[in-house]
Coordinates of C-alpha atoms in Angstrom, one line a residue:
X1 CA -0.8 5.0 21.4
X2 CA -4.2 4.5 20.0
X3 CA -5.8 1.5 20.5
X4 CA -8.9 -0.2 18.0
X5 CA -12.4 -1.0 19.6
X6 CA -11.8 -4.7 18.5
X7 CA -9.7 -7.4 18.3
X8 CA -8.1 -7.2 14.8
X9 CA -6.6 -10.2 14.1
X10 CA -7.8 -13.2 15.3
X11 CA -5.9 -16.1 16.2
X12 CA -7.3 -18.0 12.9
X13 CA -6.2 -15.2 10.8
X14 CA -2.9 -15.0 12.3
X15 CA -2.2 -18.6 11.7
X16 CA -3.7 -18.6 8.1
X17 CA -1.8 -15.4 7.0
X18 CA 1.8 -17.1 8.3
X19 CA 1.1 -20.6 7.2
X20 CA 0.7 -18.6 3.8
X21 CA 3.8 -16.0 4.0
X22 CA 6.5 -18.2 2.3
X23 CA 4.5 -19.0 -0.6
X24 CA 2.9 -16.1 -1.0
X25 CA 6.7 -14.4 -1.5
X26 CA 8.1 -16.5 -3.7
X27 CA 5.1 -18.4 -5.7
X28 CA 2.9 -16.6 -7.9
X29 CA 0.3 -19.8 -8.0
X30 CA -1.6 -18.8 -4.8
X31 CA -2.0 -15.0 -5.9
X32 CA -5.9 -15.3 -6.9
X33 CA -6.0 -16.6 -3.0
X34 CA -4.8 -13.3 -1.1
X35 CA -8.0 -10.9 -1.0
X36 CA -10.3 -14.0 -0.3
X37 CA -8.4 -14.6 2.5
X38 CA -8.4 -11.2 3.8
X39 CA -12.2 -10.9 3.4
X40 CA -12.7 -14.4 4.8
X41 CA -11.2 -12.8 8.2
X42 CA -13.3 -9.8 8.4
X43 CA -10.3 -7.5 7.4
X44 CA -11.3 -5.4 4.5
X45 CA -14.1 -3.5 6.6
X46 CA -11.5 -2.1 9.1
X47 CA -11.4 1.9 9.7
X48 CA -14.9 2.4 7.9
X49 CA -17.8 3.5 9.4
X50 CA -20.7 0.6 10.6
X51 CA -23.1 3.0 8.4
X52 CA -21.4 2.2 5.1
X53 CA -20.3 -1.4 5.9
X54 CA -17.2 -1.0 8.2
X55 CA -16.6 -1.9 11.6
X56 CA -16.8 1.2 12.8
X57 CA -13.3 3.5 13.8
X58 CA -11.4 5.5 10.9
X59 CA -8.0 5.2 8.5
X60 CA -5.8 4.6 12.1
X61 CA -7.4 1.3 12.7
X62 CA -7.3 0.7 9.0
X63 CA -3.5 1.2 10.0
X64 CA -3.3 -0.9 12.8
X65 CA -4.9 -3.8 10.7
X66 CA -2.2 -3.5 7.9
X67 CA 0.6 -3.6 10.5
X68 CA -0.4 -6.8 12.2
X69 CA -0.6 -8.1 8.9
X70 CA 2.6 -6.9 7.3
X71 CA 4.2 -8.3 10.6
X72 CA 3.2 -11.8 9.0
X73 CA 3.4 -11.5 5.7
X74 CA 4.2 -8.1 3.6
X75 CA 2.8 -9.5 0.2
X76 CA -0.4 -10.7 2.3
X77 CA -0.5 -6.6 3.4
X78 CA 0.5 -5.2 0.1
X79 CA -2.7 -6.4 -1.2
X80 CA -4.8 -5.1 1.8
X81 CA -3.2 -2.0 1.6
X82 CA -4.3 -1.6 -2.2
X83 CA -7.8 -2.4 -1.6
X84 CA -8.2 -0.1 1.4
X85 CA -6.3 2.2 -0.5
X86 CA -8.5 2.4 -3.9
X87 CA -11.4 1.9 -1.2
X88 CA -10.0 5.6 0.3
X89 CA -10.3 6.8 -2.8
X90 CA -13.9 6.2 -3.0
X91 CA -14.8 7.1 0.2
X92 CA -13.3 10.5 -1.0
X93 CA -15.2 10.9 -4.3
X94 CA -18.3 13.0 -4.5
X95 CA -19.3 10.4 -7.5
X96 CA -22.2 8.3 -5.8
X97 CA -22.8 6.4 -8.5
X98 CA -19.2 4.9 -8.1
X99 CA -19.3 4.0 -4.6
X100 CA -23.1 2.6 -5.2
X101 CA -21.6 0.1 -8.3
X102 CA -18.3 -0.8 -6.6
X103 CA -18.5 -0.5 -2.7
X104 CA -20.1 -3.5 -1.4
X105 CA -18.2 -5.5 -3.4
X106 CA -15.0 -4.1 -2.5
X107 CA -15.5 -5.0 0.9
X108 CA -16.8 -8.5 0.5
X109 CA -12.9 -8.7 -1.8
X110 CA -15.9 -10.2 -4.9
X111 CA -13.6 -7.3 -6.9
X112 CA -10.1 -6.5 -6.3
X113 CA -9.2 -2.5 -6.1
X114 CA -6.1 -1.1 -7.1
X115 CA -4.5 2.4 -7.7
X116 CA -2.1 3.1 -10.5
X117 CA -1.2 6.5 -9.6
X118 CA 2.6 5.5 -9.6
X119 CA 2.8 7.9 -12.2
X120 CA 0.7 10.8 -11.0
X121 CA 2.8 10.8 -8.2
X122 CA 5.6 11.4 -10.2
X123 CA 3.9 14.1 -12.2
X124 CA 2.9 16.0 -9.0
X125 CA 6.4 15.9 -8.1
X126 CA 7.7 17.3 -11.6
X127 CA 9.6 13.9 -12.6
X128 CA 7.4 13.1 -15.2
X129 CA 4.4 13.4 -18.0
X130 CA 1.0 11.9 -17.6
X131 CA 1.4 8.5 -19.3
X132 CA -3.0 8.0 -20.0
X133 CA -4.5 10.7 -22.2
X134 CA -8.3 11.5 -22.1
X135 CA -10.6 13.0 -25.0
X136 CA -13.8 13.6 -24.6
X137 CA -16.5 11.3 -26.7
X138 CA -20.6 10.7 -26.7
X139 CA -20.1 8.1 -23.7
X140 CA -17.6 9.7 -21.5
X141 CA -14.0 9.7 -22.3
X142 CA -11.7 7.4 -24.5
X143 CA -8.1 6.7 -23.0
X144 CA -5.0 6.1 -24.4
X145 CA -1.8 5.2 -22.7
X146 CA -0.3 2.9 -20.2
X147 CA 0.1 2.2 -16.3
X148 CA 3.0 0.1 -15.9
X149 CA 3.1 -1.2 -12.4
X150 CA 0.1 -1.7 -10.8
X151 CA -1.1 -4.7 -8.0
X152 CA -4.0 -6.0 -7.0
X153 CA -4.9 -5.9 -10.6
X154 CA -6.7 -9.9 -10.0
X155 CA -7.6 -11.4 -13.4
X156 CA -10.9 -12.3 -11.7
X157 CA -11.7 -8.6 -12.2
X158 CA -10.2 -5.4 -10.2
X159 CA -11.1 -1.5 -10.4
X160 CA -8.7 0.5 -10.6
X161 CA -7.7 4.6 -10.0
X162 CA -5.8 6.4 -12.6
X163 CA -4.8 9.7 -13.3
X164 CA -5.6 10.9 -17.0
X165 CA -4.5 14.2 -18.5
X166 CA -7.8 15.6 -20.8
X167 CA -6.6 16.7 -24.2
X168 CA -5.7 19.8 -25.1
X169 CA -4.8 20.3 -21.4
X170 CA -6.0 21.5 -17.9
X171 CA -6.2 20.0 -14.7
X172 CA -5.8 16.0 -14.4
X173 CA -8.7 13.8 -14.1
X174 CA -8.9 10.8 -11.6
X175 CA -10.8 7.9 -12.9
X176 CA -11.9 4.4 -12.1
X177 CA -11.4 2.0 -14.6
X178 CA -13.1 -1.7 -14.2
X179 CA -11.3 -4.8 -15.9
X180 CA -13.3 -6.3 -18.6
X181 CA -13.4 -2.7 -20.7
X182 CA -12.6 -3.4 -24.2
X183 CA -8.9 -2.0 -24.6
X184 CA -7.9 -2.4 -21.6
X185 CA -5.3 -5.1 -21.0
X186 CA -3.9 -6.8 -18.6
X187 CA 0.3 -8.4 -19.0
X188 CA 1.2 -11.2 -17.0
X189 CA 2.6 -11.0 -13.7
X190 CA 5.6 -9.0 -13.6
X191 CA 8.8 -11.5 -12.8
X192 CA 9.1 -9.7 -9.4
X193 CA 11.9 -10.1 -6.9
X194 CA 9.5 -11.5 -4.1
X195 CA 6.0 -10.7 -3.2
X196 CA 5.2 -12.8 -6.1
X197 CA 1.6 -13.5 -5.4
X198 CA 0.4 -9.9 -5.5
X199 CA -1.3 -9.7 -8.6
X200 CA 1.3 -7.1 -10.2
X201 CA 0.9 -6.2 -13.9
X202 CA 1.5 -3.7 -16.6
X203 CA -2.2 -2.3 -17.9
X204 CA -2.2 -1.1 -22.2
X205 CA -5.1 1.0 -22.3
X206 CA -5.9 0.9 -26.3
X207 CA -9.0 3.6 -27.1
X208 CA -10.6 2.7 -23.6
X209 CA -14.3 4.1 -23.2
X210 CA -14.9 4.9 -20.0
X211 CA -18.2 6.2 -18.7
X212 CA -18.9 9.5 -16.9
X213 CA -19.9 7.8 -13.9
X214 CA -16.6 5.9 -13.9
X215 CA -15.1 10.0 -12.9
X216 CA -13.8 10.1 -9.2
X217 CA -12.6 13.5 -9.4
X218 CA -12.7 16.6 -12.0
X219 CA -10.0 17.9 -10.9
X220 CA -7.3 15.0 -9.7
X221 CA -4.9 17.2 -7.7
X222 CA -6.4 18.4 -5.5
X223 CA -8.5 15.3 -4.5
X224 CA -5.3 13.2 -5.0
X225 CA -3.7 15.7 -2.0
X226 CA -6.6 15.8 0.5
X227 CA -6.5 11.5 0.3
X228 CA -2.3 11.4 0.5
X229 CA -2.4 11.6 4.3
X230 CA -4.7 8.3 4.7
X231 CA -3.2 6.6 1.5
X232 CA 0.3 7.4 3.0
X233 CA -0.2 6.3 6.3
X234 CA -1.6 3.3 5.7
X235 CA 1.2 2.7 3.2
X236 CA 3.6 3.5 6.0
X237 CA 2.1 0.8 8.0
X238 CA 3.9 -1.8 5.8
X239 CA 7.1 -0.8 7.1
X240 CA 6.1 -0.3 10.7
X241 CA 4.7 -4.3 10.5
X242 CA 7.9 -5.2 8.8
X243 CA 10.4 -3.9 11.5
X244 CA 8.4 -5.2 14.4
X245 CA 8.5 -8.3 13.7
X246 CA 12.4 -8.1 12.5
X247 CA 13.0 -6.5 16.2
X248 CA 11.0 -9.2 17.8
X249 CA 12.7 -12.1 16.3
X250 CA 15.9 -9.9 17.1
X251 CA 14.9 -9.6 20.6
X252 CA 14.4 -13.3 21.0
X253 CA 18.1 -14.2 20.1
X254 CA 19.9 -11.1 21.3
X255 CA 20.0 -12.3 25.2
X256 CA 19.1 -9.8 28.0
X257 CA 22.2 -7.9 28.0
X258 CA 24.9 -6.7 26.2
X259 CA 24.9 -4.1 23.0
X260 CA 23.2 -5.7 20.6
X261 CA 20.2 -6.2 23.0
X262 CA 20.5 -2.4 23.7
X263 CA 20.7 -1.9 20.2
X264 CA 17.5 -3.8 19.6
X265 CA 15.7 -2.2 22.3
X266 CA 16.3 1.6 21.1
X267 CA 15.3 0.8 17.6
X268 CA 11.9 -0.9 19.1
X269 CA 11.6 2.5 21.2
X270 CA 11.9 4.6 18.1
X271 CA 9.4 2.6 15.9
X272 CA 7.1 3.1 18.4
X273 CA 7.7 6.9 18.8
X274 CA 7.3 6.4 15.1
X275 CA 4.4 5.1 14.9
X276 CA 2.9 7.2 17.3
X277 CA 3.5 10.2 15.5
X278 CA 1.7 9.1 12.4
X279 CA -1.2 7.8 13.9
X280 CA -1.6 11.4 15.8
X281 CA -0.9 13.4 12.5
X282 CA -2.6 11.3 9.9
X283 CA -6.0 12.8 10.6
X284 CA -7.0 16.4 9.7
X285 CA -5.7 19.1 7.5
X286 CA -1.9 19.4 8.6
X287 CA -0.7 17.5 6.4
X288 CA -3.1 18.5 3.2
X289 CA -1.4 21.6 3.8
X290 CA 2.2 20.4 4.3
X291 CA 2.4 17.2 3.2
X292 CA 6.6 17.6 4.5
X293 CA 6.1 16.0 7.8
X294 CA 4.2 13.0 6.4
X295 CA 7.2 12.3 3.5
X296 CA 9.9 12.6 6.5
X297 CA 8.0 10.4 8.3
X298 CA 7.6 7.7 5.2
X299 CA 11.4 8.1 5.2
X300 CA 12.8 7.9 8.6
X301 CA 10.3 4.5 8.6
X302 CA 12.3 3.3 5.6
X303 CA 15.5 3.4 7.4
X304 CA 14.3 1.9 10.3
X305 CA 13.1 -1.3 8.2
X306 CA 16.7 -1.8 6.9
X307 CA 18.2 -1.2 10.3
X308 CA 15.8 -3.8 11.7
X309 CA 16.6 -6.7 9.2
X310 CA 20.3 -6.1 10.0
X311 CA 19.3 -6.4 14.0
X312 CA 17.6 -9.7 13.2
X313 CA 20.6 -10.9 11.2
X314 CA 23.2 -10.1 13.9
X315 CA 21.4 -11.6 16.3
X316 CA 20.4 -14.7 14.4
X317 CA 24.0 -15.4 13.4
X318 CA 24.8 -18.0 10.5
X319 CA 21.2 -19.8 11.2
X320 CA 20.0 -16.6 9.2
X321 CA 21.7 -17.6 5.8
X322 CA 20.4 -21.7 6.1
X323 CA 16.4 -21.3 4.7
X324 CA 15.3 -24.6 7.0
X325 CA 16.3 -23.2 10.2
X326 CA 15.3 -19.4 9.4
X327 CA 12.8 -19.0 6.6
X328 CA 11.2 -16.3 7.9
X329 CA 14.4 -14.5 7.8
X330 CA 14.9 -14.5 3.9
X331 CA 11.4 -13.7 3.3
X332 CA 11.8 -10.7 5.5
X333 CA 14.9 -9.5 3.7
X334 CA 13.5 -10.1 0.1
X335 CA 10.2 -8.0 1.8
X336 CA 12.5 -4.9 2.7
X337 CA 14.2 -4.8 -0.9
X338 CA 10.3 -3.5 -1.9
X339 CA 10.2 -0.5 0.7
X340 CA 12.8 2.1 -0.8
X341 CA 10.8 1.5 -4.1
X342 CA 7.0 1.4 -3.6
X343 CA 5.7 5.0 -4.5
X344 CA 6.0 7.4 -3.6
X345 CA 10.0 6.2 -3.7
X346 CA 12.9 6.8 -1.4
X347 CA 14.2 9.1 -4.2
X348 CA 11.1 10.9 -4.8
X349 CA 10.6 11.6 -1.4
X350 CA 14.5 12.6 -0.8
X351 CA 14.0 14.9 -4.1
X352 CA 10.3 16.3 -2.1
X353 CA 12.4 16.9 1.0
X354 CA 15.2 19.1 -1.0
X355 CA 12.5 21.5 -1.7
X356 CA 11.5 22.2 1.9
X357 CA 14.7 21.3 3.9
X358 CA 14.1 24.6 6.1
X359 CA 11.4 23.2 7.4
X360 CA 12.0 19.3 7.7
X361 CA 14.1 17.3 9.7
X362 CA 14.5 13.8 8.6

């Protein structure tokens, strides 16, 4: 198991993230609050190197970071994972320009990153059409479309990454476009389940100019693929934060012996081999090639979320189902309604999979 060259969450942060974990679930008040908070604690700067900001260490500690804070609070995570994630992005661009207007910022959380490829993803896997057209004009490119589910999106300004097909055809275009563009605008909140406070919205984008330096990628697939690995493992550390601490509060009212304890024990043994495998695949070129592995991986974490919750509620008993003896509880179980669904979904994945059963087990 790979271990981080510092401490990543401090006591302070630990205590700040939990105090906030209810509201942040249920309340969509405290949302302009989140990525503050993050950046307050140092967090943003995790798995990049000192030389452009970071504390040094690469996408696995970025990992580890997201896991200790999905183990607190998954909403709190959620928006950490989508500013390391657009910040990924970046890193990956050869656009300069980009990375010199956004980057600093980014990591001090003055501007909120997000990436609406929701429906890339879905193209890549054949489901469905581009939904954001490009043609070329004078300044760059004027869009036309909509991205209908995307968080982070703060309305004290965010960046986003999106995924535009260029008339008339060819290759898909990745570009970063910066709230305040004339066009672009922003719903309200989508009336969400839980995870409330995450700054999810629909984006219109109504003859959109974007600039040519605003391009992170000429040709979006193949970027998009050489990036999945880190965006999908530090996406998979959501569920890995969210089962540990199910299994630990499941521990702590199973008793020492008897099969539920076993139970709870095997499922903590597997998360870990879990975990262990991602973090020793997520680097090089494996999985650009085969992204397979990865997907199964995404999956079998999935499943181990929901068999967590149902741990915890065995072992919690009726004080599970009364919100002022268990709060935590409820949270958690609104919290694993989100992982089957956050793209690249369950059913995408399962529909992936089909292609290449020879050669995955999930």
């Amino acid at each position: 198991m790979r271990t981080t060259p510092y401490p990543l969450l401090t006591a302070s942060a630990r205590a700040d993230i939990a105090q906030r974990a209810h509201a942040l679930d249920t309340q969509a008040e405290l949302a302009s609050t989140v990525l503050p908070m993050l950046a307050h604690h140092d967090l943003l700067r995790m798995g990049l190197p000192a030389a452009q900001g970071g504390h040094g260490g690469d996408v696995r500690d970025a990992m580890a970071a997201i896991t200790e804070v999905a183990s607190l609070s998954l909403t709190s995570a959620f928006v950490f994972w989508s500013q390391r994630a657009f910040i990924h992005y970046l890193q990956a661009s050869g656009n300069e320009a980009a990375r010199e207007r956004w980057w600093d910022a980014l990591l001090r959380g003055d501007i909120a990153g997000a990436v609406g490829l929701s429906n890339v993803i879905k193209f890549l896997s054949r489901i469905e059409a581009l939904q954001v057209q490009a043609r070329p004009v004078a300044q760059g490119w004027c869009l036309d479309g909509v991205l209908p589910w995307v968080s982070n999106v703060r309305t004290q300004g965010f960046v986003v990454a999106a995924a535009v097909q260029p008339e008339g055809g060819g290759l898909p275009m990745v570009m970063a476009l910066e709230s305040g563009l004339p066009g672009l605008v922003r719903s309200p909140d989508l009336d969400l389940l839980g995870m409330r406070a995450s700054n999810t919205a629909a984006l219109q984008l109504n003859q959109v100019t974007v600039p040519a330096q605003a391009l992170l990628a000429q040709a979006g697939p193949p970027y998009l693929k050489a990036a999945r690995p880190g965006f999908l493992g530090m996406q998979c550390a959501l569920s890995i934060g969210l089962a540990r601490a199910a299994l630990q509060a499941a521990a702590q009212d199973a008793g020492a012996r008897g099969p539920l304890h076993s139970r709870v024990t095997e499922a903590q043994t597997t998360l870990g081999q879990v975990e262990a495998a991602l973090l020793g695949g997520v680097l090089g070129d494996r999985w650009v090639a085969d992204v397979s592995p990865l997907f199964a991986l995404r999956m079998r974490l999935a499943g181990l979320v929901q068999q967590a919750l149902q741990l915890e509620l065995q072992a919690t008993g009726g004080r599970a189902y009364l919100q002022d003896r268990q709060p935590d509880f409820g949270r958690r179980w609104r919290e694993s309604a989100f992982i089957p669904i956050v793209t690249p979904s369950l059913t995408q994945l399962e529909g992936e999979l089909a292609q290449h059963a020879p050669r995955v087990a999930v």
